[in-house]
Coordinates of C-alpha atoms in Angstrom, one line a residue:
M6 CA 15.3 -4.2 -30.0
Y7 CA 17.5 -0.9 -30.4
T8 CA 18.2 -0.2 -33.9
K9 CA 21.7 0.8 -35.1
E10 CA 20.5 4.4 -35.6
Q11 CA 19.3 4.6 -31.9
I12 CA 22.5 2.9 -30.7
G13 CA 24.6 5.5 -32.6
Q14 CA 22.3 8.2 -31.2
W15 CA 23.0 7.1 -27.5
L16 CA 26.7 6.7 -28.1
S17 CA 26.9 10.1 -29.5
D18 CA 25.1 11.7 -26.8
N19 CA 26.5 9.7 -23.6
C20 CA 30.0 9.0 -24.7
T21 CA 33.3 10.9 -24.8
L22 CA 36.1 10.0 -27.2
T23 CA 38.5 9.5 -24.4
P24 CA 37.8 8.4 -20.6
A25 CA 35.7 11.1 -19.1
S26 CA 36.6 12.2 -15.5
R27 CA 36.3 9.7 -12.9
C28 CA 35.7 7.1 -15.2
A29 CA 37.8 4.0 -15.6
K30 CA 40.5 3.9 -18.2
N31 CA 39.9 1.8 -21.5
T32 CA 36.3 3.4 -21.6
G33 CA 35.5 6.2 -24.0
L34 CA 34.7 5.4 -27.6
N35 CA 38.2 5.3 -28.9
D36 CA 39.4 3.0 -26.4
I37 CA 36.5 0.6 -26.8
H38 CA 37.0 0.8 -30.6
K39 CA 40.7 -0.4 -30.0
I40 CA 39.6 -3.2 -27.8
I41 CA 36.8 -4.5 -30.2
F42 CA 38.7 -4.1 -33.4
N43 CA 42.1 -4.8 -32.0
H44 CA 44.2 -1.9 -33.0
K45 CA 46.2 1.0 -31.5
N46 CA 45.5 3.9 -33.7
S47 CA 43.3 6.9 -32.7
I48 CA 40.1 7.6 -34.5
T49 CA 37.5 10.3 -34.7
K50 CA 34.2 10.4 -32.8
A51 CA 32.2 9.9 -36.0
K52 CA 33.8 6.9 -36.9
A53 CA 33.8 5.3 -33.5
V54 CA 30.3 6.0 -33.4
R55 CA 29.4 4.4 -36.8
D56 CA 31.7 1.3 -36.1
L57 CA 30.5 0.6 -32.5
A58 CA 26.7 0.9 -33.4
R59 CA 27.3 -1.8 -35.9
F60 CA 28.7 -3.9 -33.4
Y61 CA 26.2 -3.3 -30.6
S62 CA 23.2 -3.8 -32.9
D63 CA 24.1 -7.4 -33.4
K64 CA 23.2 -8.9 -29.9
N65 CA 25.4 -12.0 -30.7
N66 CA 28.5 -9.7 -30.1
I67 CA 27.3 -8.9 -26.8
I68 CA 26.4 -12.5 -25.9
D69 CA 29.8 -13.6 -27.1
L70 CA 31.4 -11.0 -24.7
W71 CA 29.2 -12.6 -22.1
E72 CA 29.7 -16.3 -22.7
G73 CA 33.1 -16.6 -24.7
S74 CA 31.7 -20.0 -25.9
K75 CA 32.6 -19.6 -29.5
P76 CA 35.2 -17.5 -31.6
G77 CA 33.8 -14.0 -31.8
I78 CA 34.8 -10.6 -33.6
I79 CA 36.9 -9.9 -30.3
P80 CA 39.9 -12.2 -29.5
G81 CA 39.8 -13.9 -26.3
S82 CA 36.0 -12.9 -25.5
G83 CA 34.5 -14.2 -22.1
L84 CA 34.4 -13.2 -18.7
R85 CA 36.1 -14.1 -15.5
E86 CA 33.6 -15.3 -12.8
E87 CA 34.2 -12.2 -10.5
E88 CA 33.5 -10.1 -13.7
K89 CA 30.4 -12.2 -14.4
A90 CA 29.2 -11.2 -11.0
F91 CA 29.7 -7.6 -11.4
I92 CA 28.0 -7.5 -14.8
S93 CA 25.0 -9.9 -13.2
A94 CA 24.6 -7.2 -10.4
M95 CA 24.6 -4.4 -12.9
V96 CA 21.7 -6.0 -14.7
R97 CA 19.8 -6.7 -11.8
L98 CA 20.0 -3.0 -10.8
G99 CA 18.9 -1.8 -14.2
G100 CA 22.3 -1.1 -15.4
K101 CA 23.4 1.3 -12.4
E102 CA 26.2 0.2 -9.7
S103 CA 25.7 -0.3 -5.9
L104 CA 29.0 0.7 -4.4
L105 CA 28.2 -1.9 -1.3
L106 CA 27.5 -4.6 -3.8
S107 CA 30.8 -3.9 -5.7
K108 CA 32.8 -4.0 -2.6
S109 CA 31.0 -7.1 -1.5
I110 CA 31.9 -8.9 -4.8
A111 CA 35.4 -7.6 -4.5
D112 CA 35.7 -9.1 -0.9
E113 CA 34.1 -12.2 -1.9
Y114 CA 36.6 -12.9 -4.8
G115 CA 39.6 -11.5 -2.9
I116 CA 40.2 -8.6 -5.2
V117 CA 41.8 -5.8 -3.4
Y118 CA 42.6 -2.4 -4.4
A119 CA 46.3 -2.0 -5.4
R120 CA 47.2 0.6 -2.7
E121 CA 47.7 -1.5 0.4
K122 CA 47.0 1.6 3.1
A123 CA 43.9 2.7 1.1
N124 CA 40.8 2.8 3.3
R125 CA 37.1 3.6 3.0
W126 CA 37.6 7.4 3.3
D127 CA 40.8 7.5 1.1
S128 CA 39.6 9.7 -1.9
D129 CA 42.0 7.8 -4.3
N130 CA 40.1 4.7 -3.4
P131 CA 37.3 4.1 -6.1
F132 CA 35.1 2.2 -3.2
S133 CA 35.7 5.5 -1.0
G134 CA 32.5 6.9 -2.7
Y135 CA 34.4 9.9 -3.9
G136 CA 32.7 10.5 -7.2
Y137 CA 34.2 7.4 -8.8
H138 CA 31.9 6.1 -11.5
L139 CA 31.9 2.1 -11.9
A140 CA 34.1 1.6 -8.9
F141 CA 34.4 -2.1 -9.7
L142 CA 35.6 -1.6 -13.0
H143 CA 38.5 0.7 -11.6
V144 CA 39.5 -1.9 -9.3
I145 CA 39.4 -5.0 -11.9
L146 CA 41.5 -3.1 -14.4
K147 CA 44.2 -2.8 -11.7
H148 CA 44.2 -6.6 -11.7
H149 CA 43.5 -7.5 -15.2
P150 CA 44.4 -4.6 -17.6
S151 CA 43.5 -6.5 -20.6
T152 CA 39.9 -7.4 -19.4
K153 CA 37.1 -7.0 -21.9
L154 CA 34.8 -5.6 -19.1
P155 CA 34.8 -2.0 -20.4
V156 CA 33.1 -2.8 -23.8
F157 CA 29.9 -3.3 -21.5
F158 CA 30.3 0.2 -20.4
P159 CA 31.5 2.6 -23.4
G160 CA 30.6 5.7 -21.7
G161 CA 32.3 4.6 -18.3
R162 CA 29.3 5.5 -16.3
I163 CA 26.3 3.0 -16.5
M164 CA 25.5 0.1 -18.8
P165 CA 23.7 1.3 -22.1
P166 CA 20.1 0.2 -22.2
F167 CA 20.8 -1.7 -25.6
V168 CA 23.4 -3.7 -23.8
L169 CA 21.2 -4.3 -20.7
E170 CA 18.4 -5.3 -23.0
V171 CA 20.3 -8.1 -24.5
L172 CA 21.8 -9.3 -21.0
E173 CA 18.4 -9.6 -18.9
P174 CA 17.0 -12.8 -20.3
I175 CA 20.3 -14.4 -20.0
I176 CA 21.5 -13.5 -16.5
P177 CA 20.4 -16.0 -14.0
R178 CA 18.2 -15.2 -11.2
L179 CA 19.4 -13.9 -7.9
E180 CA 20.4 -16.8 -5.7
F181 CA 19.6 -15.9 -2.2
K182 CA 22.6 -17.1 -0.1
G183 CA 22.1 -17.4 3.7
R184 CA 23.2 -19.2 6.4
D185 CA 21.3 -22.2 8.2
Y186 CA 18.7 -20.6 10.9
A187 CA 16.0 -21.9 13.2
P188 CA 14.2 -19.8 15.6
G189 CA 15.5 -20.2 19.0
S190 CA 13.9 -20.9 22.2
D191 CA 13.9 -17.0 23.0
E192 CA 12.1 -16.1 19.9
R193 CA 8.1 -16.3 19.3
V194 CA 7.0 -17.7 16.1
I195 CA 3.8 -16.5 14.6
S196 CA 1.9 -18.7 12.1
R197 CA -1.3 -17.2 10.7
E198 CA -1.7 -19.4 7.3
N199 CA -4.9 -21.0 8.4
R200 CA -6.3 -17.8 10.4
I201 CA -7.4 -15.9 7.3
V202 CA -10.9 -16.1 8.5
D203 CA -9.9 -13.9 11.2
F204 CA -11.3 -11.1 8.7
T205 CA -14.7 -12.4 9.0
S206 CA -14.5 -12.1 12.6
I207 CA -13.2 -8.4 12.4
V208 CA -16.3 -7.5 10.4
R209 CA -18.3 -9.2 12.9
F210 CA -16.7 -7.2 15.6
F211 CA -17.2 -3.8 14.1
T212 CA -20.7 -4.7 13.5
S213 CA -21.5 -4.5 16.9
E214 CA -18.7 -2.6 18.6
E215 CA -19.0 1.2 18.7
A216 CA -15.4 2.4 17.5
K217 CA -14.1 5.4 15.6
V218 CA -11.0 6.5 13.9
K219 CA -9.3 9.7 14.1
S220 CA -10.4 12.0 11.3
G221 CA -8.5 11.5 8.3
T222 CA -6.6 8.5 9.3
C223 CA -7.1 4.9 10.2
D224 CA -5.9 5.6 13.7
I225 CA -8.0 3.5 16.3
T226 CA -7.5 3.8 20.1
K227 CA -5.0 1.0 21.5
A228 CA -7.9 0.0 24.2
K229 CA -10.0 -1.1 21.1
L230 CA -7.3 -2.6 19.2
A231 CA -6.7 -4.7 22.6
K232 CA -10.0 -5.7 22.5
L233 CA -10.2 -6.6 19.0
A234 CA -7.1 -8.8 19.8
S235 CA -9.0 -10.6 22.7
Q236 CA -11.9 -11.1 20.6
L237 CA -10.3 -12.7 17.7
G238 CA -8.2 -14.6 20.1
V239 CA -4.8 -13.9 17.7
D240 CA -1.3 -15.0 19.0
E241 CA -0.5 -11.2 19.4
I242 CA 3.1 -9.9 19.8
C243 CA 3.2 -6.4 21.5
D244 CA 6.3 -4.6 22.0
V245 CA 6.9 -2.5 25.1
G246 CA 10.5 -1.2 25.4
G247 CA 11.8 -4.1 23.2
K248 CA 10.1 -6.9 25.5
F249 CA 7.1 -9.3 24.6
S250 CA 3.9 -7.9 26.3
T251 CA 0.4 -8.3 26.5
P252 CA -2.2 -6.0 24.4
K253 CA -3.2 -4.5 27.8
Q254 CA 0.5 -3.4 28.5
A255 CA 0.8 -1.8 25.0
T256 CA 1.3 2.0 25.1
R257 CA 0.3 2.9 21.6
I258 CA -1.2 1.1 18.5
N259 CA 2.2 0.8 16.9
D260 CA 3.1 -1.8 19.6
F261 CA 0.8 -4.4 18.0
K262 CA 2.7 -6.6 15.4
V263 CA -0.4 -8.6 14.3
T264 CA -4.0 -7.1 15.2
L265 CA -2.7 -3.6 13.8
P266 CA -1.8 -5.0 10.4
L267 CA -5.2 -7.0 10.2
F268 CA -7.2 -3.7 11.0
L269 CA -5.3 -2.0 8.5
L270 CA -5.6 -4.3 5.8
S271 CA -9.2 -4.8 6.3
M272 CA -9.7 -0.8 6.2
N273 CA -7.5 -0.7 3.0
A274 CA -9.4 -3.3 1.1
G275 CA -12.9 -1.8 1.9
I276 CA -13.9 -4.8 4.1
L277 CA -13.9 -2.0 6.9
E278 CA -14.7 1.6 6.3
A279 CA -15.4 5.0 8.3
D280 CA -18.7 6.6 7.9
S281 CA -19.1 10.5 8.0
N282 CA -18.7 10.5 11.7
N283 CA -15.6 8.5 11.5
R284 CA -17.5 5.4 12.9
I285 CA -16.1 1.9 12.0
C286 CA -18.5 0.0 10.1
P287 CA -18.6 -2.8 7.4
G288 CA -17.4 -1.5 4.3
K289 CA -18.5 -2.0 0.4
N290 CA -16.3 -5.3 0.2
A291 CA -17.2 -6.6 3.4
S292 CA -19.0 -9.7 1.7
L293 CA -15.5 -10.8 0.1
T294 CA -15.0 -12.4 3.4
F295 CA -18.1 -14.5 3.0
S296 CA -17.8 -15.1 -1.0
L297 CA -14.3 -15.7 -1.5
E298 CA -12.2 -18.9 -0.2
P299 CA -9.6 -17.7 2.5
H300 CA -6.7 -18.1 0.1
M301 CA -8.1 -15.9 -2.3
L302 CA -9.3 -13.5 0.0
A303 CA -5.5 -13.4 1.1
R304 CA -4.4 -12.8 -2.3
R305 CA -6.8 -10.0 -2.9
L306 CA -5.6 -8.3 0.5
F307 CA -2.1 -8.9 -0.6
D308 CA -2.6 -7.1 -3.8
D309 CA -4.5 -4.2 -2.5
Y310 CA -1.7 -3.9 0.1
I311 CA 1.4 -3.6 -2.4
S312 CA -0.7 -1.0 -4.5
S313 CA -1.9 0.8 -1.6
R314 CA -1.1 4.4 -0.9
S315 CA -3.1 4.8 2.0
I316 CA -1.2 2.7 4.3
C317 CA 1.9 4.7 5.0
E318 CA 4.7 2.5 6.8
T319 CA 6.2 5.4 8.6
H320 CA 3.1 6.7 10.2
Y321 CA 3.4 3.4 12.3
L322 CA 7.1 3.5 13.3
T323 CA 7.2 5.3 16.6
H324 CA 9.4 8.6 16.5
I325 CA 10.1 8.4 12.8
M326 CA 8.7 11.4 11.1
I327 CA 8.8 12.7 7.4
R328 CA 9.0 16.5 7.2
C329 CA 6.4 16.7 4.3
G330 CA 4.0 14.0 5.5
D331 CA 4.1 10.2 5.0
K332 CA 1.4 10.2 2.1
Y333 CA 3.8 12.1 -0.4
V334 CA 5.7 8.8 -0.5
N335 CA 5.4 6.4 -3.2
W336 CA 4.8 3.7 -1.1
P337 CA 4.0 1.0 -3.8
Q338 CA 7.3 1.7 -5.2
C339 CA 9.0 1.5 -1.9
R340 CA 7.5 -2.0 -1.1
K341 CA 8.3 -3.4 -4.7
P342 CA 11.9 -4.1 -3.8
I343 CA 11.2 -6.0 -0.7
I344 CA 8.7 -8.1 -2.3
D345 CA 11.2 -8.8 -5.2
M346 CA 13.9 -9.8 -2.9
L347 CA 11.2 -12.2 -1.0
K348 CA 10.8 -13.9 -4.7
N349 CA 14.5 -15.1 -4.6
C350 CA 14.2 -16.7 -1.3
P351 CA 13.6 -20.3 -1.0
V352 CA 10.1 -21.6 0.0
D353 CA 9.3 -23.4 3.3
K354 CA 12.7 -22.9 4.6
W355 CA 13.6 -20.3 7.5
I356 CA 15.6 -17.3 6.5
D357 CA 17.9 -15.3 9.0
F358 CA 16.6 -11.9 8.9
E359 CA 20.2 -10.5 9.1
D360 CA 20.9 -12.3 5.8
F361 CA 17.5 -10.8 4.1
R362 CA 18.9 -7.3 5.5
K363 CA 22.2 -7.7 4.0
H364 CA 20.8 -8.7 0.5
M365 CA 18.4 -5.8 0.8
L366 CA 21.2 -3.6 1.8
L367 CA 23.3 -4.9 -1.3
Y368 CA 20.8 -5.0 -4.1
S369 CA 18.1 -2.4 -2.7
E370 CA 19.9 -0.1 -0.4
D371 CA 17.8 2.9 -1.8
F372 CA 14.6 1.3 -1.9
F373 CA 13.2 3.9 0.5
R374 CA 15.1 7.0 -0.1
D375 CA 14.7 6.9 -3.8
V376 CA 10.9 7.5 -3.4
L377 CA 11.6 10.1 -0.7
D378 CA 11.2 13.6 -1.8
D379 CA 11.6 15.2 1.6
T380 CA 13.6 14.8 4.9
V381 CA 13.2 11.9 7.3
Y382 CA 14.1 12.5 10.7
L383 CA 14.0 11.1 14.4
Q384 CA 11.4 13.5 16.4
G385 CA 12.7 15.0 19.5
V386 CA 15.6 17.2 20.6
N387 CA 19.6 16.3 20.5
S388 CA 20.4 14.0 23.2
V389 CA 21.6 10.7 23.9
D390 CA 19.0 10.2 26.6
Y391 CA 16.1 10.8 24.4
Y392 CA 15.2 11.1 20.9
G393 CA 17.1 13.7 18.8
S394 CA 16.2 15.3 15.8
Y395 CA 18.8 13.8 13.2
N396 CA 18.4 11.9 10.1
P397 CA 18.3 8.2 11.0
D398 CA 20.4 5.7 9.1
W399 CA 19.4 2.8 7.1
D400 CA 19.5 0.5 10.1
E401 CA 17.2 2.8 12.2
C402 CA 14.8 3.8 9.3
D403 CA 14.9 1.5 6.3
V404 CA 15.3 -1.9 8.1
Q405 CA 12.1 -0.9 10.2
I406 CA 10.2 -0.3 7.2
I407 CA 11.5 -3.6 6.0
R408 CA 10.2 -5.5 9.2
L409 CA 6.9 -3.9 9.2
V410 CA 6.0 -5.0 5.6
L411 CA 7.1 -8.5 6.6
S412 CA 4.7 -8.2 9.4
F413 CA 1.9 -7.3 7.1
M414 CA 2.6 -10.4 5.3
G415 CA 2.8 -12.4 8.2
A416 CA -0.6 -11.3 9.5
L417 CA -1.9 -12.5 5.9
G418 CA -0.4 -15.9 6.7
M419 CA 2.2 -15.6 3.8
L420 CA 5.1 -15.7 6.3
D421 CA 5.9 -17.7 9.4
I422 CA 7.7 -15.0 11.6
A423 CA 9.9 -15.4 14.5
Y424 CA 10.1 -12.4 16.4
R425 CA 12.9 -11.7 19.0
E426 CA 13.2 -9.1 22.1
D427 CA 16.1 -6.5 22.7
V428 CA 16.7 -5.5 19.1
T429 CA 18.4 -2.1 18.8
R430 CA 16.6 0.6 17.5
F431 CA 18.2 3.9 17.6
E432 CA 22.0 3.8 18.1
L433 CA 22.4 7.1 19.5
V434 CA 19.5 6.7 22.1
R435 CA 20.7 5.1 25.0
D436 CA 19.1 1.4 25.9
D437 CA 16.7 2.0 23.1
R438 CA 15.3 -1.5 22.3
C439 CA 12.7 -2.9 20.2
I440 CA 11.1 -6.2 19.1
G441 CA 12.6 -7.3 15.8
I442 CA 12.5 -10.3 13.6
G443 CA 15.0 -13.1 14.0
G444 CA 13.9 -15.0 11.1
F445 CA 10.9 -15.8 8.9
R446 CA 9.5 -18.6 6.4
I447 CA 7.5 -18.5 3.5
T448 CA 4.6 -20.3 3.8
P449 CA 3.0 -22.6 0.9
L450 CA 0.1 -19.6 0.8
G451 CA 2.9 -16.9 0.5
A452 CA 4.7 -19.1 -2.3
W453 CA 1.4 -19.2 -4.3
I454 CA 0.7 -15.6 -3.7
L455 CA 4.0 -14.5 -4.6
G456 CA 4.3 -16.6 -7.8
L457 CA 6.5 -19.1 -6.7
A458 CA 4.2 -21.8 -6.8
D459 CA 1.5 -22.7 -9.5
D460 CA -1.2 -23.7 -7.2
Y461 CA -2.2 -24.1 -3.5
D462 CA -3.7 -26.7 -1.5
A463 CA -6.4 -24.7 0.5
K464 CA -6.6 -26.4 3.9
S465 CA -8.7 -23.9 5.3
P466 CA -12.5 -24.2 5.5
V467 CA -14.7 -22.1 3.5
V468 CA -16.9 -19.8 5.6
S469 CA -20.7 -20.5 5.0
S470 CA -22.2 -17.8 3.2
D471 CA -25.9 -18.8 3.4
E472 CA -26.5 -18.1 7.1
G473 CA -29.3 -16.2 8.4
G474 CA -31.6 -13.8 6.5
L475 CA -34.1 -10.6 6.9
L476 CA -37.5 -11.1 8.6
V477 CA -40.1 -8.5 8.8
Q478 CA -42.9 -9.2 11.7
P479 CA -46.2 -7.9 12.4
D480 CA -45.0 -5.8 15.3
Y481 CA -42.9 -3.6 12.7
T482 CA -39.4 -5.3 14.0
I483 CA -37.1 -6.0 11.5
V484 CA -34.7 -8.9 12.4
L485 CA -31.2 -9.3 10.5
S486 CA -29.6 -12.5 11.3
G487 CA -26.4 -13.8 10.2
M488 CA -23.3 -11.6 9.5
Q489 CA -23.6 -11.7 5.6
T490 CA -27.3 -10.6 5.9
R491 CA -26.2 -7.6 8.4
I492 CA -23.1 -6.7 5.8
V493 CA -25.4 -6.3 2.9
H494 CA -28.4 -4.8 4.4
E495 CA -27.2 -2.6 7.5
P496 CA -25.4 0.2 5.6
F497 CA -28.8 1.0 4.0
L498 CA -31.4 0.1 6.8
S499 CA -29.6 1.6 9.7
G500 CA -29.4 5.3 8.2
F501 CA -32.9 5.6 9.1
L502 CA -34.4 2.8 11.2
T503 CA -34.7 2.9 14.8
K504 CA -32.3 0.3 16.4
V505 CA -33.7 -1.9 18.9
S506 CA -31.0 -4.6 19.9
N507 CA -27.6 -5.7 18.6
D508 CA -25.0 -8.3 19.0
Q509 CA -22.5 -10.0 16.9
N510 CA -25.1 -12.4 15.1
I511 CA -28.3 -10.3 15.4
A512 CA -29.6 -7.0 15.0
M513 CA -33.1 -6.0 15.5
Y514 CA -34.7 -2.6 14.0
K515 CA -37.9 -0.7 14.5
I516 CA -40.0 0.5 11.6
D517 CA -41.9 3.7 13.0
F518 CA -43.0 6.9 11.6
N519 CA -40.0 8.7 13.1
S520 CA -37.8 6.3 10.9
I521 CA -39.9 7.1 7.6
I522 CA -39.2 10.9 8.5
R523 CA -35.5 10.3 8.8
A524 CA -35.3 8.4 5.5
Y525 CA -37.6 11.3 3.8
N526 CA -35.3 14.1 5.1
K527 CA -32.3 12.4 3.6
L528 CA -30.8 14.2 0.6
D529 CA -31.9 11.6 -1.9
R530 CA -35.6 11.8 -0.1
I531 CA -36.2 7.9 0.5
E532 CA -39.8 7.5 0.0
P533 CA -42.0 4.8 1.9
M534 CA -42.6 2.7 -1.2
R535 CA -39.0 2.6 -1.9
I536 CA -38.4 1.3 1.7
M537 CA -41.2 -1.3 1.2
S538 CA -39.8 -2.6 -2.2
Y539 CA -36.5 -2.9 -0.6
L540 CA -38.0 -5.2 2.3
R541 CA -39.9 -7.2 0.2
E542 CA -36.9 -8.0 -2.0
A543 CA -34.8 -8.8 0.9
S544 CA -37.0 -10.6 3.1
S545 CA -37.4 -14.3 3.3
R546 CA -41.1 -14.0 3.7
E547 CA -44.0 -12.0 2.4
L548 CA -44.6 -8.7 4.2
P549 CA -47.3 -8.6 7.1
E550 CA -50.5 -7.0 5.7
N551 CA -50.6 -4.4 8.4
V552 CA -46.9 -3.4 7.7
V553 CA -47.9 -3.0 3.8
R554 CA -50.9 -0.7 5.0
S555 CA -48.8 1.5 6.9
F556 CA -46.2 2.0 4.3
N557 CA -49.3 2.8 1.8
D558 CA -50.6 5.3 4.3
W559 CA -47.4 7.0 4.6
Q560 CA -46.7 7.0 1.0
A561 CA -50.0 8.7 0.7
K562 CA -48.6 11.8 2.7
V563 CA -45.6 12.3 0.4
G564 CA -45.5 15.6 -1.3
R565 CA -48.6 17.0 0.4
V566 CA -46.9 19.4 2.8
K567 CA -44.1 21.7 1.9
I568 CA -42.0 24.5 3.4
R569 CA -40.5 26.8 0.7
T570 CA -39.2 30.4 0.4
V571 CA -41.0 32.5 -2.3
T572 CA -41.4 36.2 -3.4
L573 CA -44.9 37.1 -3.2
L574 CA -47.1 39.7 -5.0
E575 CA -49.5 40.9 -2.2
T576 CA -52.5 43.0 -2.4
D577 CA -55.2 43.7 0.1
N578 CA -58.1 42.1 -2.0
E579 CA -58.7 39.5 -4.7
L580 CA -60.0 41.8 -7.1
L581 CA -56.8 44.0 -7.2
L582 CA -54.6 41.0 -7.3
Q583 CA -56.7 39.5 -10.6
E584 CA -56.1 42.9 -12.0
L585 CA -52.5 43.0 -11.7
I586 CA -52.0 39.3 -12.6
H587 CA -53.6 39.9 -16.1
A588 CA -52.3 43.2 -16.7
R589 CA -50.5 43.5 -19.9
G590 CA -46.9 41.9 -19.7
M591 CA -47.4 40.7 -16.3
D592 CA -47.6 37.0 -17.3
K593 CA -43.7 36.8 -18.0
Y594 CA -43.2 37.6 -14.3
I595 CA -45.7 35.5 -12.6
A596 CA -45.0 32.0 -11.9
S597 CA -48.2 30.7 -10.4
E598 CA -50.8 31.6 -7.9
I599 CA -50.5 29.8 -4.5
Q600 CA -53.5 28.3 -2.8
Y601 CA -53.6 26.9 0.7
A602 CA -50.7 28.7 1.8
A603 CA -49.7 30.4 5.3
E604 CA -47.0 32.8 5.7
I605 CA -44.4 31.8 8.4
K606 CA -43.4 34.7 10.7
S607 CA -39.5 34.0 10.2
Q608 CA -37.0 31.9 8.5
Q609 CA -35.8 30.7 11.9
D610 CA -39.6 29.4 12.5
C611 CA -39.7 26.8 9.7
S612 CA -37.8 24.1 12.0
G613 CA -40.7 24.4 14.5
V614 CA -43.6 24.3 11.7
K615 CA -41.8 21.3 10.3
K616 CA -41.5 19.6 13.6
I617 CA -45.3 20.3 14.4
A618 CA -46.5 19.0 10.9
E619 CA -44.5 15.7 11.5
N620 CA -45.8 15.1 15.1
N621 CA -49.3 15.4 13.2
G622 CA -48.4 12.5 11.1
W623 CA -47.3 14.5 7.8
L624 CA -44.0 14.1 5.8
V625 CA -42.8 17.5 5.1
I626 CA -40.7 18.8 2.2
R627 CA -38.5 21.6 3.0
D628 CA -36.5 23.3 0.4
N629 CA -33.0 24.8 1.7

C-alpha cells in the first residue's frame, strides 16, 4: 500500500492546481478538493496536496467512491453504470485510456458528444484523438457535470497508481461478449488435442531424414516440410492465394498452418536442434517426447513458446518486414495480451474470430506496436497491383500476428480452429487474399494449460519409453533399436562411428579403426577406453570378447606417436651437444632432450606423415 507521504509526493509531482491543458474540467487539485470536501473556495497547492493525500491514503474512501454503498465523506458517492464501465476499462489497461474502448463504451450507453456535427476528425471532439486526455471524462462531464468521476483522476491524465492499487482487486474480470458462432460448411476445422504424440513422430522423422535449416534460422525447405506433413499424416491447411491447398501446392513455408508451427515448436523446445553443419537432428530434450505424458509435454512446449525470443512471428508473415530485424521485438511481451484475452473467453464454446479481434482492438490495440522499436513495412514498391512499401495498418499486420499465435496454440491442441478462405490481407493490393480464421474453441487441454481448469482428463495414450536398446555384436556392429535409445545414444556415437544402415526404427554403426581415429582427433580426444566404457554401460549385454581385446589394443597405441612443433638446439655431434646442454646457465633454457624423433621437411607435410602413421595402425597426437 502507498503511504500518505508517497501519495502526497505523487500529487505534488503529477498534478496542477487547476485543470491542465487538454485535461477535463473538474480535474486539478483545487477542483478535486472542492468535490471531496464540498466547498467553493480556492486553496493553495500545499494544502490541497496535504488534504488529498490523507483522503487517498484511506482505501475505504476510494472503495466508497466506486460502490456508493454506504454514507461516505463525499455526498452522493457511487458511479453510474457507464462510469463504472469506463473505470473498469482503465483498471484493466493499467490506468491508461484506450480511445477506441472509450468510444465503444460511449456508443454502448448512448453517450454522444454534445456537438451534433462533431465527427472523428473534429479537433474539438475529445474522441478525435487530437491531444485530449481522458476523452471519456470530457464527454461524461458534458452530460453529468456533477459526476464524482474526476476524483479517480486528480491529475486529469491517468489513473494514479494508489487508486489503481485499491481498485484492481475489486474490478470484475473482463466478460468476453460475443455472438453465437459455429463453423460453416465452407470452413475447415483442425482439431489436434489428441495428436500431441506427433512430436514423437517428428523426432523419428528427422532421425532418419537428411534435412538442413538455413544458417542462423529455423527455415527449412517447403519440400521437406511437405514430406514431414505426409509422414505425420496431419490434417494440414496450406494457404495458396487464399485457397485451401495441399502441401505439394505450397509455394513457401509460411503457407503451412499446422506443420510449420509443429516444427518450430520442436526446434524451440530443444526436441530438435541444428548441429554445426545446420543438419536437423534430435535435440537435448528429445527424450521429453517419451518421458512426459502428452498433456504435460504440451504444457512444456507452450511455456517454452510464450517465453521464446527465437520464434519471431513476423518472420513467418509473407511480405511483412521489420527494418531493424524480427529478433529485436520483445515477442514474449507481444504474445502476453493475446494469451490474457484468451483467458477471458468461455471454454469449449466456439468464438467468432471477429469478436476476438474487436476485443483485442479495444483492450490491447498496441500489443505489437508497444514492443516494436522500429518501423514495420510491407515489402515491395508503391502500386495497387503489387506490394507497396508502406506501413501496414492494424488489420494488415497486427491481426495476422494474432492469427499466427492462435495457429501455434492450435498445433498444440489447445484450440480447435476453423479456417476460412478468401480473407482480405492487404487493402491496397488488388485481389490479395489469404486463409484466415473464422473462429476457434478452447479445448479442455487448452483450458487446463491456460489455468481455466484445475485438472485435465488425459485421453491420449502414453508412448512407451522402454522399447529397443543398444547391442554390440561380435562382428563389431552396434545396433540401436527403438526411438528413445537412438535419441539418447546417437548424438554421441554418430560423431565418430561409421554408419552402416538407417531407418526410422533401427540404426546400425560399425566399430573400426577409422572410427577410433575420428574419435581421437576430436578436440576432447575421445580415447578407445572411454568408448568401450560407454558401450558397456549402454549395452543390454556384455561386450563380445574380441571387441574388448580390440579396444585394449587400440588403447595401447594412445600417446605413442606425436607430431608437434619445437625449437631445436642442433649440433653436428653428441659430445658438443652435451657440452652445451651442461654449460653454466643453459639449464634454464633447455626443456628436455628429444629421443626417437625425426625432422619433418615442412609444416605442410605434417598431414601426410599423420595419415601414413594412421594407415599403419597408430593413433597420432598432433599439436596445432
